[in-house]
mmCIF file of C-alpha atoms in Angstrom:
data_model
loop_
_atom_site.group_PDB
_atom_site.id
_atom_site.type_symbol
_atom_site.label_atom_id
_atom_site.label_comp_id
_atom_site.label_asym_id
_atom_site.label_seq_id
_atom_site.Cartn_x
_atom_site.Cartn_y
_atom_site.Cartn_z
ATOM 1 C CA UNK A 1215 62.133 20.869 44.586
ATOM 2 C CA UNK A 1216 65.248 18.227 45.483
ATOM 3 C CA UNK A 1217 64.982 16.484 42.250
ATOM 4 C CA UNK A 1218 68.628 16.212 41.108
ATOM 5 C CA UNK A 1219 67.495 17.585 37.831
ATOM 6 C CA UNK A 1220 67.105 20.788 39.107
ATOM 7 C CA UNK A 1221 69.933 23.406 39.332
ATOM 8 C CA UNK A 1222 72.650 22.756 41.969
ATOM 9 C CA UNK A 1223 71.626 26.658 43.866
ATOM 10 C CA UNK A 1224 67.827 25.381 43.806
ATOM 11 C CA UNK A 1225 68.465 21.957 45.366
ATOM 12 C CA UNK A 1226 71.303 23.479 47.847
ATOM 13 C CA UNK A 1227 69.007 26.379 48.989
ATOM 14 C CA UNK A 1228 65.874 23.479 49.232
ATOM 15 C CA UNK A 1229 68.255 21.511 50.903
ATOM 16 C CA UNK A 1230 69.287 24.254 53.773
ATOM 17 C CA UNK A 1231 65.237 25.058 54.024
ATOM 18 C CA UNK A 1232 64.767 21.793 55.001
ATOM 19 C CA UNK A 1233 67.966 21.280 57.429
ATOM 20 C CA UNK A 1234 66.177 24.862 58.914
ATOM 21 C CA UNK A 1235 63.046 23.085 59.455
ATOM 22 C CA UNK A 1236 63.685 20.283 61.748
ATOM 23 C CA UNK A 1237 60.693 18.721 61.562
ATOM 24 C CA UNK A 1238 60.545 14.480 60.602
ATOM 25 C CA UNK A 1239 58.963 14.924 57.662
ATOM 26 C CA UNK A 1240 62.144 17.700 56.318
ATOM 27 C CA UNK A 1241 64.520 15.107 57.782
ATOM 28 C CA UNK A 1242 62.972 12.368 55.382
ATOM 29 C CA UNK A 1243 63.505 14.943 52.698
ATOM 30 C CA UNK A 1244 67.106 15.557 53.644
ATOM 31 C CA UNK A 1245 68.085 12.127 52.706
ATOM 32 C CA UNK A 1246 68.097 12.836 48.940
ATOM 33 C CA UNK A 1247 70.353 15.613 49.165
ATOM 34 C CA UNK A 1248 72.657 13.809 52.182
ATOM 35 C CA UNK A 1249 72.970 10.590 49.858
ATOM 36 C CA UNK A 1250 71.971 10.651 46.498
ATOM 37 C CA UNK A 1251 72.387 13.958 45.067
ATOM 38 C CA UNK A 1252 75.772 13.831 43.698
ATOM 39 C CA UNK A 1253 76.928 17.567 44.376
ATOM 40 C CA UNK A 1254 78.990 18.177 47.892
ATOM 41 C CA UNK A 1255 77.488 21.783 48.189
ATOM 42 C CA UNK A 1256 74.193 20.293 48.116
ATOM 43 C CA UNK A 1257 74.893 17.824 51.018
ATOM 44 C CA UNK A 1258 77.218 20.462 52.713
ATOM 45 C CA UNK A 1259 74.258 23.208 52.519
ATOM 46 C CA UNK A 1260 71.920 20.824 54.069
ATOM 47 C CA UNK A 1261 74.411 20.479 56.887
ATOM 48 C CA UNK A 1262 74.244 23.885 57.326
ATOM 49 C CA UNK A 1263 70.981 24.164 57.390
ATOM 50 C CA UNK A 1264 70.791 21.232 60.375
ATOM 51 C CA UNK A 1265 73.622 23.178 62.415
ATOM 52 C CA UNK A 1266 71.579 26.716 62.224
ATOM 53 C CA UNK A 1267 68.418 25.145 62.758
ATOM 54 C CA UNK A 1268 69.926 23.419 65.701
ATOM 55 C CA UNK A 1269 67.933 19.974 65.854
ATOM 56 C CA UNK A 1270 69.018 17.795 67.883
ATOM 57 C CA UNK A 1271 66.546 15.269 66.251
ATOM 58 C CA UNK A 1272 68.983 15.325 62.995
ATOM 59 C CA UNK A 1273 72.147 14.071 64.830
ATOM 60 C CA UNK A 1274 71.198 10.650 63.389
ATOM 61 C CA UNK A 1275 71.236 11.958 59.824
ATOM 62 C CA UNK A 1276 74.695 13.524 60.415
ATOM 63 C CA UNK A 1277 75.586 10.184 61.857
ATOM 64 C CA UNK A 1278 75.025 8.191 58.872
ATOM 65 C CA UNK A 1279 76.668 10.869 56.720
ATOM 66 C CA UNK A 1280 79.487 10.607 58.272
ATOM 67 C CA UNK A 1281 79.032 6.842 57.384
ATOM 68 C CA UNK A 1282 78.250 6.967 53.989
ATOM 69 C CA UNK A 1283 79.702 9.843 52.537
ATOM 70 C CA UNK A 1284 83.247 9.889 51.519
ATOM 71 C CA UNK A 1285 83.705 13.187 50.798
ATOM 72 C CA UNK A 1286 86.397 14.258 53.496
ATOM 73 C CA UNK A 1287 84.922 18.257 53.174
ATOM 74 C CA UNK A 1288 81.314 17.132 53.682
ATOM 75 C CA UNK A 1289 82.345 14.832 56.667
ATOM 76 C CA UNK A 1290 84.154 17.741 58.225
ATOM 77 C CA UNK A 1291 80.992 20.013 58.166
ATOM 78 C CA UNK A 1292 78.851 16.997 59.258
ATOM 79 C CA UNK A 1293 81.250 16.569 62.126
ATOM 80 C CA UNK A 1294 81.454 20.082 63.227
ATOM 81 C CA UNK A 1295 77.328 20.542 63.104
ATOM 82 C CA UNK A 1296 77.325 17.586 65.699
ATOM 83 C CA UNK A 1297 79.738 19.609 67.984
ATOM 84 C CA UNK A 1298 78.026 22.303 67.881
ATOM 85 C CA UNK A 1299 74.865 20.738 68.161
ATOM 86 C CA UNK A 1300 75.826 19.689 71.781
ATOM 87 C CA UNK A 1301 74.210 19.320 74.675
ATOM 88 C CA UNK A 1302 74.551 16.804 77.920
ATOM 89 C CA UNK A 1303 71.475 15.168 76.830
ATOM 90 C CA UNK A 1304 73.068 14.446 73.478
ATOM 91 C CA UNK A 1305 76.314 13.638 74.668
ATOM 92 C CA UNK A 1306 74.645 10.869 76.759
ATOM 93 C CA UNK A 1307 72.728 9.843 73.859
ATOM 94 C CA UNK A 1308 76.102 9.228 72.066
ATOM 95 C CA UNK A 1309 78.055 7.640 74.692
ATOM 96 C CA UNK A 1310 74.721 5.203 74.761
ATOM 97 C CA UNK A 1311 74.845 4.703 70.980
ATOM 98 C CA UNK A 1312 78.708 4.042 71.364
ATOM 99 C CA UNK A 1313 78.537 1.656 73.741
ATOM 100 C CA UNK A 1314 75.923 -0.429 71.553
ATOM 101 C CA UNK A 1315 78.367 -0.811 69.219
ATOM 102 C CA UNK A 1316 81.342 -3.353 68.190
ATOM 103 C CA UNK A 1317 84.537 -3.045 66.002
ATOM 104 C CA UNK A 1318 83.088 -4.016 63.095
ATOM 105 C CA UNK A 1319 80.300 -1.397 63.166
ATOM 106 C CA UNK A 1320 81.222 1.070 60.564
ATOM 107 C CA UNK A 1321 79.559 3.959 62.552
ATOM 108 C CA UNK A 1322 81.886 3.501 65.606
ATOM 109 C CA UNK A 1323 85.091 5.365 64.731
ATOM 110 C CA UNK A 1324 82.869 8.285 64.008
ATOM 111 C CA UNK A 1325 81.282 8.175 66.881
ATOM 112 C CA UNK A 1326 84.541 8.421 68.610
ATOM 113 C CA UNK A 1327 85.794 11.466 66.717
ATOM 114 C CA UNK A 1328 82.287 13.378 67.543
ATOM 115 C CA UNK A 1329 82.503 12.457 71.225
ATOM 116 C CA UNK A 1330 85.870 13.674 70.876
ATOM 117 C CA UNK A 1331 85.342 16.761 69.701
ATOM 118 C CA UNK A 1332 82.748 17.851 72.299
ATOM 119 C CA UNK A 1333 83.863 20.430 74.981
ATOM 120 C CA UNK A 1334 82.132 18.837 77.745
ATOM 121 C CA UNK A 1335 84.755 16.477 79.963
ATOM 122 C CA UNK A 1336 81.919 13.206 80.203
ATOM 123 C CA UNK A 1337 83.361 11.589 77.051
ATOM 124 C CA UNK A 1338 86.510 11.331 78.527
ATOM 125 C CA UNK A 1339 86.425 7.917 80.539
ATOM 126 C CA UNK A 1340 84.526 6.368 77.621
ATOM 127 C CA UNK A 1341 87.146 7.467 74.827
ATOM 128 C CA UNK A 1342 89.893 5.823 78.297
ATOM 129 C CA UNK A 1343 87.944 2.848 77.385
ATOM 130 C CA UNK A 1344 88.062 2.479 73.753
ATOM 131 C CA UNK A 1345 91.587 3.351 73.942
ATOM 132 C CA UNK A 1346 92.176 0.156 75.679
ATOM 133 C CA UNK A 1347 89.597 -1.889 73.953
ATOM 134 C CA UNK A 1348 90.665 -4.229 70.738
ATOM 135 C CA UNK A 1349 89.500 -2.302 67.970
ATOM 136 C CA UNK A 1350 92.960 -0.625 66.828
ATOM 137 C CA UNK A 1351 90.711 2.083 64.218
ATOM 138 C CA UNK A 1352 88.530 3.331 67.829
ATOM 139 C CA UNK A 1353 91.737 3.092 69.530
ATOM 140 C CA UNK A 1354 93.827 4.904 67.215
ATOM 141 C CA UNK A 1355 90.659 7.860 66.980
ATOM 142 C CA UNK A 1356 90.388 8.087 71.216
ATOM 143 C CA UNK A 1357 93.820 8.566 70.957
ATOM 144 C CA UNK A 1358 93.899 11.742 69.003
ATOM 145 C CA UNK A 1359 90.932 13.242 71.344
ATOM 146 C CA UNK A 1360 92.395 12.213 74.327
ATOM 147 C CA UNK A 1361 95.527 14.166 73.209
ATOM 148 C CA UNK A 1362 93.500 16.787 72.766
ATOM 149 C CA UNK A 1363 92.112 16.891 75.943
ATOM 150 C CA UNK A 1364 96.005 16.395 77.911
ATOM 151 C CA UNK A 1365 95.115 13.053 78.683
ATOM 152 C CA UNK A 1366 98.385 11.394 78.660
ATOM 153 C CA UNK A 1367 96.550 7.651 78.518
ATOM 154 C CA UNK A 1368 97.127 8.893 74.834
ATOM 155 C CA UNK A 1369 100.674 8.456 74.698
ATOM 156 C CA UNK A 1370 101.914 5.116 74.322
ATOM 157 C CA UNK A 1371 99.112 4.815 71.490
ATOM 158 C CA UNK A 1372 100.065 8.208 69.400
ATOM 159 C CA UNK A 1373 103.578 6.576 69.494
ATOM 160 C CA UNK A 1374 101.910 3.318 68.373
ATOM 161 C CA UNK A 1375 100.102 5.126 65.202
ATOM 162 C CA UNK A 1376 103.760 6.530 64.501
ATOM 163 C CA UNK A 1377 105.595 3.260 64.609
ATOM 164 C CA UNK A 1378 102.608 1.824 62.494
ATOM 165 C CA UNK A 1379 103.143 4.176 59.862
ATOM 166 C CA UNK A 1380 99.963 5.068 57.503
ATOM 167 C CA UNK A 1381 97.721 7.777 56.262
ATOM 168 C CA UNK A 1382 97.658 9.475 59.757
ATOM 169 C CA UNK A 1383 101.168 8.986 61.013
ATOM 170 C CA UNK A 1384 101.611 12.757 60.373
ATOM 171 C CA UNK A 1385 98.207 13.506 62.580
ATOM 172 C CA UNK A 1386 99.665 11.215 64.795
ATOM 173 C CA UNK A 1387 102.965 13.355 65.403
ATOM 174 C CA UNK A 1388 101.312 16.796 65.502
ATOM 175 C CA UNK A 1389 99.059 15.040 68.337
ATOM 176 C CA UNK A 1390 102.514 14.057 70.286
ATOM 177 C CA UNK A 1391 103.790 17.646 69.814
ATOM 178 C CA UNK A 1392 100.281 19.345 71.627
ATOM 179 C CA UNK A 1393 100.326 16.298 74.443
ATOM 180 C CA UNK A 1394 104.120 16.918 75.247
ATOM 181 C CA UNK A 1395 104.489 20.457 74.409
ATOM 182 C CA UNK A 1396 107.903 18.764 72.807
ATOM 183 C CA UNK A 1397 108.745 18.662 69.227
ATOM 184 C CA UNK A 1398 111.795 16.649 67.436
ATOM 185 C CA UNK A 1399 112.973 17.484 63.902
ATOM 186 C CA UNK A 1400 111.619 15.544 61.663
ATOM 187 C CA UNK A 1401 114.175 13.141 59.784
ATOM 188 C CA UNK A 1402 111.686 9.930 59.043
ATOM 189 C CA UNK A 1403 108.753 8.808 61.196
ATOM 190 C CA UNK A 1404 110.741 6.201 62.148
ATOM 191 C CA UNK A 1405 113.216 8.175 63.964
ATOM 192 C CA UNK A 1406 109.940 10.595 65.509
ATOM 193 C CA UNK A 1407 108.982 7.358 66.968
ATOM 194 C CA UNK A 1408 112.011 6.400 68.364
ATOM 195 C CA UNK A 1409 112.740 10.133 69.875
ATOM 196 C CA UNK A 1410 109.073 10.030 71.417
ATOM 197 C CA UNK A 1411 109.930 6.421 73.026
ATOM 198 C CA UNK A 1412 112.909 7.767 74.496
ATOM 199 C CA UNK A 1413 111.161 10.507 75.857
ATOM 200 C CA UNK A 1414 108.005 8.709 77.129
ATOM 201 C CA UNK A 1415 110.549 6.277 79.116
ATOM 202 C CA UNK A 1416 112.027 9.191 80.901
ATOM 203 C CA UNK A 1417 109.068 11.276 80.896
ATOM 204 C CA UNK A 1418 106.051 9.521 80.536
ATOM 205 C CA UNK A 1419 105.307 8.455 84.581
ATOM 206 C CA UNK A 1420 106.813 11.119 86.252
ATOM 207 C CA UNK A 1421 104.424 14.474 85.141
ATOM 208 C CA UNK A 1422 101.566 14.956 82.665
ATOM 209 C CA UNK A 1423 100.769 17.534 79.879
ATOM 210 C CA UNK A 1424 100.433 20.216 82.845
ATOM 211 C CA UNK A 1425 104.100 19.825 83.806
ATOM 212 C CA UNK A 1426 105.147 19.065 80.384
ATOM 213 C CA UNK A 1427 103.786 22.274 79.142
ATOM 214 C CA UNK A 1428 105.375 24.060 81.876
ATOM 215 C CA UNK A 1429 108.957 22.417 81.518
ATOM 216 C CA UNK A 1430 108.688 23.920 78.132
ATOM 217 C CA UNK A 1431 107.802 26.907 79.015
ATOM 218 C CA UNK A 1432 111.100 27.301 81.373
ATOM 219 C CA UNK A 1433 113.104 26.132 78.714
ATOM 220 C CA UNK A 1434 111.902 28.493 76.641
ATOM 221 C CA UNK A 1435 112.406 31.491 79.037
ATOM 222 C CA UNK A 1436 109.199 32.142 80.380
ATOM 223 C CA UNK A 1437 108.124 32.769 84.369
ATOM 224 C CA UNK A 1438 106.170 29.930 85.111
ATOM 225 C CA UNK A 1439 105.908 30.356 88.797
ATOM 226 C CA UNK A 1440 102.095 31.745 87.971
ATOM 227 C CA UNK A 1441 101.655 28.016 86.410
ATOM 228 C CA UNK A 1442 102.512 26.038 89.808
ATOM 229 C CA UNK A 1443 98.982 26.041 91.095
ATOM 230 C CA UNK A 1444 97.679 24.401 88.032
ATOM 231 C CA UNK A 1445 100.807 21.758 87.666
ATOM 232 C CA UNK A 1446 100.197 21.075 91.567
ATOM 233 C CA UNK A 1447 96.410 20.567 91.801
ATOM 234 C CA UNK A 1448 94.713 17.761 92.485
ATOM 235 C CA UNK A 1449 93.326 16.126 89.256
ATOM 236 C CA UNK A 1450 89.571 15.177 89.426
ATOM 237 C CA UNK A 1451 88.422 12.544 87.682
ATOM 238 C CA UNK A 1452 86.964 14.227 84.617
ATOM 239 C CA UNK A 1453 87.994 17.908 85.044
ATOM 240 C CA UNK A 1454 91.347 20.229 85.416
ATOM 241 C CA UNK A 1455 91.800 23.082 87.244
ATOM 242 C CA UNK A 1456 90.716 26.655 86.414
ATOM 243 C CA UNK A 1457 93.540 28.793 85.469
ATOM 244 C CA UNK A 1458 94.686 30.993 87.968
ATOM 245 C CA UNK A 1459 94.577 35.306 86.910
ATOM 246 C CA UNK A 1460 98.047 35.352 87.447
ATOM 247 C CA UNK A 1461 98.931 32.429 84.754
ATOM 248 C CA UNK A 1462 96.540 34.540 82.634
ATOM 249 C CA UNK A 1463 99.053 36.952 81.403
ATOM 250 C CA UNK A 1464 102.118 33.969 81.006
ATOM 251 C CA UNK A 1465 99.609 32.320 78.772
ATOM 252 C CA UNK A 1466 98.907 35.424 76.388
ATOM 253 C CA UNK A 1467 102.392 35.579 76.128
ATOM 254 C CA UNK A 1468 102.701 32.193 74.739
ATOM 255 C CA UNK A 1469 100.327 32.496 71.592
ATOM 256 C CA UNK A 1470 102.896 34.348 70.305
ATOM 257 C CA UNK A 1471 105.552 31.394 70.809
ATOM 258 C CA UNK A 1472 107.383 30.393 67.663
ATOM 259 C CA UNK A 1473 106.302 26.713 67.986
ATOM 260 C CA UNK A 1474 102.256 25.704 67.215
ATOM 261 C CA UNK A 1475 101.732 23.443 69.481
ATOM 262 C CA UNK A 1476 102.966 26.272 72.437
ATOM 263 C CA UNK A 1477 100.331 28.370 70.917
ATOM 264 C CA UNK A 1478 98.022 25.967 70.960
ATOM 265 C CA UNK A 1479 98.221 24.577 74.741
ATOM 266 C CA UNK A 1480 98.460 28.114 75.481
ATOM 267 C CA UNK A 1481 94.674 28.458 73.631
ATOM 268 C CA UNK A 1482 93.522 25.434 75.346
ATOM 269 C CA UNK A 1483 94.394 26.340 79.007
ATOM 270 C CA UNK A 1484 92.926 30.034 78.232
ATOM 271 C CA UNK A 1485 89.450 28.393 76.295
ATOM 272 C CA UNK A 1486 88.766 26.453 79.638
ATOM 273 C CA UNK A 1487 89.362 29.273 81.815
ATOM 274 C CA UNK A 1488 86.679 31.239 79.934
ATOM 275 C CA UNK A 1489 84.425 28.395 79.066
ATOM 276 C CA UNK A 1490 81.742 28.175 76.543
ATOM 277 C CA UNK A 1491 82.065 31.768 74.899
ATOM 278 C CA UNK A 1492 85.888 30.779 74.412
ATOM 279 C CA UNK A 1493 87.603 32.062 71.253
ATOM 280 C CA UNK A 1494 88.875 28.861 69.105
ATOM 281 C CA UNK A 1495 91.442 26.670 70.299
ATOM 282 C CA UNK A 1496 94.745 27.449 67.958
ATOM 283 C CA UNK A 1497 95.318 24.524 65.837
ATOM 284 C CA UNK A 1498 98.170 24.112 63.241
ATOM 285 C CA UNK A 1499 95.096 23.760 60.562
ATOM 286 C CA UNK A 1500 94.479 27.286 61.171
ATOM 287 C CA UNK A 1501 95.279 29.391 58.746
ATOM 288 C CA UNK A 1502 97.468 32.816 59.695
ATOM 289 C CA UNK A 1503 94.498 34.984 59.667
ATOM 290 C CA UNK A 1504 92.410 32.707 61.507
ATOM 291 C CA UNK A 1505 94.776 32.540 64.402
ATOM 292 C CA UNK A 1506 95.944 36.041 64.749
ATOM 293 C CA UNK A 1507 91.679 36.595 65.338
ATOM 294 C CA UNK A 1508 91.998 33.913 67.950
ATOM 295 C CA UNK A 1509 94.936 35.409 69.266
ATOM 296 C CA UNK A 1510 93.385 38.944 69.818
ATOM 297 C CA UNK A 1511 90.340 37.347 70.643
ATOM 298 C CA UNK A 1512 91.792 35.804 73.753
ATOM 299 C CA UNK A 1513 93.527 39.443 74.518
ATOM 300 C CA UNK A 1514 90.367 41.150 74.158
ATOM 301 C CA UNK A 1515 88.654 38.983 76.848
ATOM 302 C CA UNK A 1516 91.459 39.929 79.207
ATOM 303 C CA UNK A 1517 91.378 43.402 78.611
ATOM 304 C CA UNK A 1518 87.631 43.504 79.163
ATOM 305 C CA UNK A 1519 87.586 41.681 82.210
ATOM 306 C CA UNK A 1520 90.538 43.743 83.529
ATOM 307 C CA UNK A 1521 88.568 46.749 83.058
ATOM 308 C CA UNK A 1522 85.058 45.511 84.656
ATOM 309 C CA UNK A 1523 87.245 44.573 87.741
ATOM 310 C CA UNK A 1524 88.961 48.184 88.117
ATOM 311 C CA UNK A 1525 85.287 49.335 87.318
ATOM 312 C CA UNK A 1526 84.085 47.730 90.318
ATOM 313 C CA UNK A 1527 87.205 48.484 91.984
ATOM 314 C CA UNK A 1528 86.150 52.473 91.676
ATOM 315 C CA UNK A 1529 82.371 51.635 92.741
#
């Protein structure tokens, strides 16, 4: 039923039976369609069919897609079924699998941008570490999810990828914007990279992406005396503090800022204040539709809680 010769739809909907299965012996099937069938909705329906059938068992098989497979759309998908695949036991099992490797394993860098990607805070150390190690690809990849995360060990390496120039100098820059909350008009690369140096010299020891985001926010107008708890806490080691109620509303306010990466941070602070059933983090790959639903997403959960408090409120 996988033979190539058969109709793409027949080998696609074989190949999401299979991902549904989860057992070894629909795994071993799945590596026809993964690597050898020459269609990308036929590996990226067998993706699909891992990520709904939600086996953790299969993590290897996304592993060495993301290995083997070029395709940049199939490598998203296998990427994304990994994330949402996890679970502390498999984020362990990844940081162990990391660790086993060197710089000249091919499978390292994506196991980087997976660990990356997870919600949990545990890979966070461990992508401090490759940041600092000797393998500039690893380096270059914890940089980008450290940014993500406000980890402003990122910094001096985003600017490094800029100066470097390369296929993801632009990456690189929107990374810088979300870290600092500040964003330069763009002349050349170059010139980003020198504007960024300037304002890591100035900037880069004396705050972090908390009080970075909040500077902008004052410069922009906004009250950010809601935000001073959160700027003035106590950082523990793998974790940032909850958002206060009051910062809640300051925050809505700010996905409607003109600037993305606003929006985003915005998102970000307001996805770990709700935790797992958070709507999507805004990202400038979001198209306008797909971020307006985030946006009233994120104003929905307010509203809802604000109502079950005055509901208890009344008795």
């Amino acid at each position: 039923m996988l033979a190539p010769g058969m109709p793409m739809e027949v080998r696609g909907t074989a190949a999401y039976a299979c991902g549904l299965l989860g057992t070894r012996e629909a795994r071993d099937a799945l590596r026809g369609p993964l690597f050898e069938d020459p269609s990308a909705e036929v590996k990226i329906r067998a993706i699909q069919g891992i990520e709904e059938g939600g086996d953790p068992e299969s993590v290897p098989l996304l592993l060495e897609t993301l290995d083997k497979v070029s395709d940049r759309i199939v490598r998203a998908a296998a990427t994304t079924a990994i994330v949402r695949l996890e679970t502390p036991e498999l984020v362990e099992k990844l940081i162990e699998r990391l660790q086993l490797t060197d710089a000249l394993d091919p499978e390292r860098v994506a196991l980087v941008n997976v660990l990356a990607r997870f919600r949990s805070d545990r890979p966070r150390t461990v992508l401090q570490a490759v940041l600092n190690g000797d393998d500039r690809d690893s380096a270059d990849a914890a940089a980008l999810g450290l940014a993500k995360r406000w980890d402003p060990a990122a910094l001096f390496q985003l600017i490094k990828m800029v100066e470097r120039g390369g296929p993801a100098t632009r990456t690189a820059v929107r990374h810088l914007q979300l870290l600092t909350s500040v964003g330069f008009e763009m002349e050349s690369y170059q010139r980003q990279a020198e504007n960024y140096s300037g304002w890591a010299r100035t900037n880069g020891t004396t705050g972090d992406p908390r009080s970075w985001f909040r500077d902008a926010l004052e410069a922009r107008g906004y009250d950010v005396q809601p935000l001073q708890p959160l700027v003035e806490a106590d950082l523990a080691e793998e974790a940032m503090p909850d958002v206060s109620d009051a910062a809640v509303p300051v925050l809505l306010r700010a996905l409607r800022d003109s600037d993305w990466f606003i929006r985003r941070n915005a998102s970000y602070l307001l996805a770990r204040r709700i935790g797992s059933a958070a709507p999507e983090v805004i990202d400038y790959t979001m198209t306008g539709e797909e971020e307006e639903a985030a946006i009233r997403a994120y104003n929905d959960w307010w509203n809802t809680l604000q109502e079950k408090k005055a509901a208890e409120r009344r008795g």
